[in-house]
Each structure stands twice: as C-alpha cells, then as structure tokens.
Amino acid sequence: MAGARLGSGPALRRQHPVATGLLGGSFNPAHGAHRRVTMFVARALLLDEVWWLVSPGNVLKPVEGMAPLPARLASAQRMARRAPIRATAIECDLGTRYTIDSLRALKRRYPKRRFVWIMGADNLAQFHRWRDWRGIAREMPIAVVARPGYDAAALASPAMAWLRRWRRRSGQKLDGAIRSAPALTILRFDPDPRSATEIRAADPDWHRRQRTRSLRDPITHRAIRPGSFTGAKP
C-alpha cells in the first residue's frame, strides 16, 4: 500500500533501495500547490520521500524578482513540514552548474537510493533546451505532471518525440526503486490555481519576513548563509 510506505520512518532503513523523487525549482516562494502535487506524485509512484532541490539559480528564469536562496529555502522547509519532503540546497554543496551534473553527483553520493526526476509539463515543453537532456533521461526515470495550458506544447516538443518510445502505458507503474531509465510516465493531476507569480505580485516583500538565521540544510546539515548563490543552470 502506498500509504504504508510513504513517509514511513522504517522505510528509510530497509535493505531495498530508497525510492526518492527529485523536484527541482526556484520555490520563489514555495506554496501549497508545490506540496499538494508532491504528495500526489509520491503516492502515485510509491516513493519513500521527495527532495525539493531549491535551485541556486536558473538561466531560463529572469533574475529580477528572484529572492535570495536562504529565503526561498526557508519557505520551502516551512511548506515541507510534517510531510515526507526534504527541501535542500544541496546543489551548492555539490558545486554543480547543470542539472545533469547534479543528478549524476547525487547518484554517486547516495548509491543506495533510486531516484525519479519529477517535472511539470511546462518544463517538458522546453526540456530540449536543457544541457544533455537525453543524458538526464538515461540517468533516471522521469515523471511529468500535466499542467493545463502546457500539455499540448509538451506533447509536441522535440524531447517528447524522443522520449515517447519509453513512455509507460496507462496503468503501468513507474517504480523508481527497480526500473531502469529511460522511462517516462505522465501523471494527470487536478489543476491547482496557486502560483508563486501571484504570491509575489500580492506580496513583493515576502522574502524579508523569512527566518533564515541558523538555517541548515536537512540533507547536508550545513548552514545556509547569505551569498549562497552559484548561478546553476538547467
């Protein structure tokens, strides 16, 4: 049962590889829709937990309006409370600039985990612009969450044309603990109207109220300080 596995403490001490979802993003700020879709994907794929990779920076997103990393990480950690979600800025610790390098480094550092890359249909639509995107697909299974307004572009994208041969049919499960990559599944999720863009528009100074003093990364256990920004790219 998914409920028995998801968020179970003993699950992380089992002998089988720990199924771990990876969801990257700016989380500028993190909000309820992030949490809701993460829980949905975790249950659908029988994941033990999900790591939110709070990006130091994203070349495909404008720098203007991007809050400092400590504030974004603090908002993500608060939103992840009491859930099998860990918000981390581990890419700063890894010293990687591109997603492909981050994923390979994570696999080397955590060989007892089996990772699944999670992204929205909006990212699939531009996935072919990412550095070595085929390499990403070969590193780990990919789960795409459908998003209204982006699905048509995603399905017609150059990346989807290449990935289509590995798409799991309806009813087939994408088991990140045992299935090898490439493997792709598209998950249908009820739309959630909440967005970081609207939150920032209504409250441009949200990041100034984040408690970042003594902020620590739950994966690396290192302190996160102002200036922790490396300009990472997709």
PDB file of N, CA and C in Angstrom, residues 156-211:
ATOM      1  N   ALA A 156       4.093  17.957 -28.035  1.00  0.00           N
ATOM      2  CA  ALA A 156       4.619  18.240 -29.368  1.00  0.00           C
ATOM      3  C   ALA A 156       6.093  18.637 -29.337  1.00  0.00           C
ATOM      4  N   SER A 157       6.717  18.597 -28.188  1.00  0.00           N
ATOM      5  CA  SER A 157       8.088  19.072 -28.045  1.00  0.00           C
ATOM      6  C   SER A 157       9.096  18.089 -28.634  1.00  0.00           C
ATOM      7  N   PRO A 158      10.277  18.580 -29.024  1.00  0.00           N
ATOM      8  CA  PRO A 158      11.331  17.687 -29.508  1.00  0.00           C
ATOM      9  C   PRO A 158      11.716  16.617 -28.492  1.00  0.00           C
ATOM     10  N   ALA A 159      11.709  16.973 -27.210  1.00  0.00           N
ATOM     11  CA  ALA A 159      12.068  15.989 -26.190  1.00  0.00           C
ATOM     12  C   ALA A 159      11.048  14.858 -26.128  1.00  0.00           C
ATOM     13  N   MET A 160       9.759  15.204 -26.223  1.00  0.00           N
ATOM     14  CA  MET A 160       8.734  14.179 -26.169  1.00  0.00           C
ATOM     15  C   MET A 160       8.816  13.258 -27.378  1.00  0.00           C
ATOM     16  N   ALA A 161       9.186  13.802 -28.534  1.00  0.00           N
ATOM     17  CA  ALA A 161       9.330  12.968 -29.725  1.00  0.00           C
ATOM     18  C   ALA A 161      10.369  11.877 -29.496  1.00  0.00           C
ATOM     19  N   TRP A 162      11.419  12.197 -28.748  1.00  0.00           N
ATOM     20  CA  TRP A 162      12.461  11.217 -28.441  1.00  0.00           C
ATOM     21  C   TRP A 162      12.056  10.303 -27.281  1.00  0.00           C
ATOM     22  N   LEU A 163      11.381  10.858 -26.280  1.00  0.00           N
ATOM     23  CA  LEU A 163      11.022  10.099 -25.079  1.00  0.00           C
ATOM     24  C   LEU A 163       9.816   9.181 -25.285  1.00  0.00           C
ATOM     25  N   ARG A 164       9.035   9.452 -26.301  1.00  0.00           N
ATOM     26  CA  ARG A 164       7.767   8.735 -26.479  1.00  0.00           C
ATOM     27  C   ARG A 164       7.943   7.221 -26.489  1.00  0.00           C
ATOM     28  N   ARG A 165       9.032   6.745 -27.018  1.00  0.00           N
ATOM     29  CA  ARG A 165       9.226   5.289 -27.114  1.00  0.00           C
ATOM     30  C   ARG A 165       9.349   4.630 -25.749  1.00  0.00           C
ATOM     31  N   TRP A 166       9.686   5.427 -24.736  1.00  0.00           N
ATOM     32  CA  TRP A 166       9.842   4.878 -23.383  1.00  0.00           C
ATOM     33  C   TRP A 166       8.691   5.252 -22.456  1.00  0.00           C
ATOM     34  N   ARG A 167       7.641   5.811 -23.017  1.00  0.00           N
ATOM     35  CA  ARG A 167       6.510   6.203 -22.179  1.00  0.00           C
ATOM     36  C   ARG A 167       5.776   4.961 -21.682  1.00  0.00           C
ATOM     37  N   ARG A 168       5.473   4.960 -20.405  1.00  0.00           N
ATOM     38  CA  ARG A 168       4.728   3.862 -19.808  1.00  0.00           C
ATOM     39  C   ARG A 168       3.270   3.979 -20.203  1.00  0.00           C
ATOM     40  N   ARG A 169       2.658   2.878 -20.554  1.00  0.00           N
ATOM     41  CA  ARG A 169       1.247   2.884 -20.931  1.00  0.00           C
ATOM     42  C   ARG A 169       0.365   3.108 -19.706  1.00  0.00           C
ATOM     43  N   SER A 170      -0.882   3.514 -19.964  1.00  0.00           N
ATOM     44  CA  SER A 170      -1.826   3.749 -18.879  1.00  0.00           C
ATOM     45  C   SER A 170      -1.958   2.499 -18.017  1.00  0.00           C
ATOM     46  N   GLY A 171      -1.829   2.675 -16.709  1.00  0.00           N
ATOM     47  CA  GLY A 171      -1.935   1.539 -15.800  1.00  0.00           C
ATOM     48  C   GLY A 171      -0.596   0.949 -15.413  1.00  0.00           C
ATOM     49  N   GLN A 172       0.453   1.224 -16.195  1.00  0.00           N
ATOM     50  CA  GLN A 172       1.782   0.741 -15.848  1.00  0.00           C
ATOM     51  C   GLN A 172       2.413   1.671 -14.823  1.00  0.00           C
ATOM     52  N   LYS A 173       3.050   1.091 -13.830  1.00  0.00           N
ATOM     53  CA  LYS A 173       3.664   1.885 -12.779  1.00  0.00           C
ATOM     54  C   LYS A 173       5.119   2.194 -13.132  1.00  0.00           C
ATOM     55  N   LEU A 174       5.576   3.331 -12.680  1.00  0.00           N
ATOM     56  CA  LEU A 174       6.969   3.728 -12.831  1.00  0.00           C
ATOM     57  C   LEU A 174       7.624   3.563 -11.476  1.00  0.00           C
ATOM     58  N   ASP A 175       8.279   2.450 -11.269  1.00  0.00           N
ATOM     59  CA  ASP A 175       8.871   2.147  -9.975  1.00  0.00           C
ATOM     60  C   ASP A 175      10.313   2.629  -9.970  1.00  0.00           C
ATOM     61  N   GLY A 176      10.557   3.738  -9.289  1.00  0.00           N
ATOM     62  CA  GLY A 176      11.889   4.305  -9.268  1.00  0.00           C
ATOM     63  C   GLY A 176      12.903   3.457  -8.537  1.00  0.00           C
ATOM     64  N   ALA A 177      12.443   2.473  -7.750  1.00  0.00           N
ATOM     65  CA  ALA A 177      13.381   1.664  -6.988  1.00  0.00           C
ATOM     66  C   ALA A 177      14.001   0.557  -7.829  1.00  0.00           C
ATOM     67  N   ILE A 178      13.335   0.105  -8.891  1.00  0.00           N
ATOM     68  CA  ILE A 178      13.838  -1.052  -9.619  1.00  0.00           C
ATOM     69  C   ILE A 178      13.910  -0.843 -11.130  1.00  0.00           C
ATOM     70  N   ARG A 179      13.125   0.088 -11.689  1.00  0.00           N
ATOM     71  CA  ARG A 179      13.068   0.203 -13.144  1.00  0.00           C
ATOM     72  C   ARG A 179      14.215   1.061 -13.659  1.00  0.00           C
ATOM     73  N   SER A 180      14.845   0.601 -14.721  1.00  0.00           N
ATOM     74  CA  SER A 180      15.961   1.332 -15.294  1.00  0.00           C
ATOM     75  C   SER A 180      15.462   2.420 -16.230  1.00  0.00           C
ATOM     76  N   ALA A 181      16.318   3.406 -16.458  1.00  0.00           N
ATOM     77  CA  ALA A 181      15.998   4.505 -17.367  1.00  0.00           C
ATOM     78  C   ALA A 181      16.562   4.183 -18.753  1.00  0.00           C
ATOM     79  N   PRO A 182      16.020   4.815 -19.809  1.00  0.00           N
ATOM     80  CA  PRO A 182      14.935   5.791 -19.798  1.00  0.00           C
ATOM     81  C   PRO A 182      13.567   5.163 -19.506  1.00  0.00           C
ATOM     82  N   ALA A 183      12.754   5.908 -18.847  1.00  0.00           N
ATOM     83  CA  ALA A 183      11.366   5.529 -18.588  1.00  0.00           C
ATOM     84  C   ALA A 183      10.602   6.815 -18.285  1.00  0.00           C
ATOM     85  N   LEU A 184       9.421   6.934 -18.848  1.00  0.00           N
ATOM     86  CA  LEU A 184       8.639   8.162 -18.716  1.00  0.00           C
ATOM     87  C   LEU A 184       7.196   7.831 -18.371  1.00  0.00           C
ATOM     88  N   THR A 185       6.655   8.563 -17.429  1.00  0.00           N
ATOM     89  CA  THR A 185       5.229   8.464 -17.140  1.00  0.00           C
ATOM     90  C   THR A 185       4.656   9.874 -17.047  1.00  0.00           C
ATOM     91  N   ILE A 186       3.443  10.048 -17.514  1.00  0.00           N
ATOM     92  CA  ILE A 186       2.753  11.333 -17.426  1.00  0.00           C
ATOM     93  C   ILE A 186       1.573  11.167 -16.482  1.00  0.00           C
ATOM     94  N   LEU A 187       1.544  11.978 -15.443  1.00  0.00           N
ATOM     95  CA  LEU A 187       0.530  11.882 -14.405  1.00  0.00           C
ATOM     96  C   LEU A 187      -0.472  13.021 -14.551  1.00  0.00           C
ATOM     97  N   ARG A 188      -1.743  12.682 -14.476  1.00  0.00           N
ATOM     98  CA  ARG A 188      -2.810  13.683 -14.549  1.00  0.00           C
ATOM     99  C   ARG A 188      -3.175  14.122 -13.143  1.00  0.00           C
ATOM    100  N   PHE A 189      -3.192  15.422 -12.949  1.00  0.00           N
ATOM    101  CA  PHE A 189      -3.401  15.976 -11.618  1.00  0.00           C
ATOM    102  C   PHE A 189      -4.400  17.116 -11.710  1.00  0.00           C
ATOM    103  N   ASP A 190      -5.354  17.158 -10.776  1.00  0.00           N
ATOM    104  CA  ASP A 190      -6.329  18.245 -10.766  1.00  0.00           C
ATOM    105  C   ASP A 190      -5.612  19.585 -10.655  1.00  0.00           C
ATOM    106  N   PRO A 191      -5.931  20.529 -11.518  1.00  0.00           N
ATOM    107  CA  PRO A 191      -5.239  21.828 -11.503  1.00  0.00           C
ATOM    108  C   PRO A 191      -5.339  22.507 -10.144  1.00  0.00           C
ATOM    109  N   ASP A 192      -4.241  23.138  -9.740  1.00  0.00           N
ATOM    110  CA  ASP A 192      -4.203  23.927  -8.510  1.00  0.00           C
ATOM    111  C   ASP A 192      -3.919  25.366  -8.916  1.00  0.00           C
ATOM    112  N   PRO A 193      -4.801  26.305  -8.612  1.00  0.00           N
ATOM    113  CA  PRO A 193      -4.665  27.677  -9.110  1.00  0.00           C
ATOM    114  C   PRO A 193      -3.552  28.484  -8.449  1.00  0.00           C
ATOM    115  N   ARG A 194      -3.006  28.010  -7.356  1.00  0.00           N
ATOM    116  CA  ARG A 194      -1.988  28.786  -6.668  1.00  0.00           C
ATOM    117  C   ARG A 194      -0.699  28.872  -7.490  1.00  0.00           C
ATOM    118  N   SER A 195      -0.045  30.029  -7.459  1.00  0.00           N
ATOM    119  CA  SER A 195       1.201  30.192  -8.201  1.00  0.00           C
ATOM    120  C   SER A 195       2.120  31.148  -7.461  1.00  0.00           C
ATOM    121  N   ALA A 196       3.426  30.924  -7.612  1.00  0.00           N
ATOM    122  CA  ALA A 196       4.404  31.800  -6.978  1.00  0.00           C
ATOM    123  C   ALA A 196       4.346  33.195  -7.578  1.00  0.00           C
ATOM    124  N   THR A 197       4.053  33.290  -8.863  1.00  0.00           N
ATOM    125  CA  THR A 197       3.969  34.598  -9.513  1.00  0.00           C
ATOM    126  C   THR A 197       2.898  35.466  -8.867  1.00  0.00           C
ATOM    127  N   GLU A 198       1.736  34.898  -8.614  1.00  0.00           N
ATOM    128  CA  GLU A 198       0.655  35.650  -7.989  1.00  0.00           C
ATOM    129  C   GLU A 198       0.989  36.005  -6.544  1.00  0.00           C
ATOM    130  N   ILE A 199       1.655  35.094  -5.849  1.00  0.00           N
ATOM    131  CA  ILE A 199       2.040  35.378  -4.464  1.00  0.00           C
ATOM    132  C   ILE A 199       2.997  36.557  -4.418  1.00  0.00           C
ATOM    133  N   ARG A 200       3.978  36.572  -5.330  1.00  0.00           N
ATOM    134  CA  ARG A 200       4.937  37.688  -5.367  1.00  0.00           C
ATOM    135  C   ARG A 200       4.255  39.002  -5.739  1.00  0.00           C
ATOM    136  N   ALA A 201       3.288  38.927  -6.657  1.00  0.00           N
ATOM    137  CA  ALA A 201       2.585  40.144  -7.061  1.00  0.00           C
ATOM    138  C   ALA A 201       1.803  40.743  -5.900  1.00  0.00           C
ATOM    139  N   ALA A 202       1.216  39.876  -5.096  1.00  0.00           N
ATOM    140  CA  ALA A 202       0.420  40.346  -3.959  1.00  0.00           C
ATOM    141  C   ALA A 202       1.288  40.743  -2.772  1.00  0.00           C
ATOM    142  N   ASP A 203       2.487  40.158  -2.684  1.00  0.00           N
ATOM    143  CA  ASP A 203       3.351  40.396  -1.533  1.00  0.00           C
ATOM    144  C   ASP A 203       4.813  40.405  -1.986  1.00  0.00           C
ATOM    145  N   PRO A 204       5.266  41.490  -2.619  1.00  0.00           N
ATOM    146  CA  PRO A 204       6.632  41.545  -3.166  1.00  0.00           C
ATOM    147  C   PRO A 204       7.727  41.387  -2.116  1.00  0.00           C
ATOM    148  N   ASP A 205       7.411  41.705  -0.862  1.00  0.00           N
ATOM    149  CA  ASP A 205       8.428  41.645   0.194  1.00  0.00           C
ATOM    150  C   ASP A 205       8.327  40.386   1.044  1.00  0.00           C
ATOM    151  N   TRP A 206       7.717  39.340   0.514  1.00  0.00           N
ATOM    152  CA  TRP A 206       7.512  38.112   1.305  1.00  0.00           C
ATOM    153  C   TRP A 206       8.828  37.566   1.863  1.00  0.00           C
ATOM    154  N   HIS A 207       9.903  37.675   1.070  1.00  0.00           N
ATOM    155  CA  HIS A 207      11.177  37.062   1.461  1.00  0.00           C
ATOM    156  C   HIS A 207      11.825  37.755   2.663  1.00  0.00           C
ATOM    157  N   ARG A 208      11.446  39.016   2.895  1.00  0.00           N
ATOM    158  CA  ARG A 208      12.053  39.752   4.009  1.00  0.00           C
ATOM    159  C   ARG A 208      11.579  39.236   5.361  1.00  0.00           C
ATOM    160  N   ARG A 209      10.480  38.512   5.373  1.00  0.00           N
ATOM    161  CA  ARG A 209       9.942  38.004   6.637  1.00  0.00           C
ATOM    162  C   ARG A 209      10.341  36.554   6.908  1.00  0.00           C
ATOM    163  N   GLN A 210      11.155  35.972   6.045  1.00  0.00           N
ATOM    164  CA  GLN A 210      11.578  34.593   6.255  1.00  0.00           C
ATOM    165  C   GLN A 210      12.653  34.520   7.340  1.00  0.00           C
ATOM    166  N   ARG A 211      12.539  33.528   8.179  1.00  0.00           N
ATOM    167  CA  ARG A 211      13.525  33.330   9.247  1.00  0.00           C
ATOM    168  C   ARG A 211      14.674  32.485   8.710  1.00  0.00           C
TER     169      ARG A 211
END
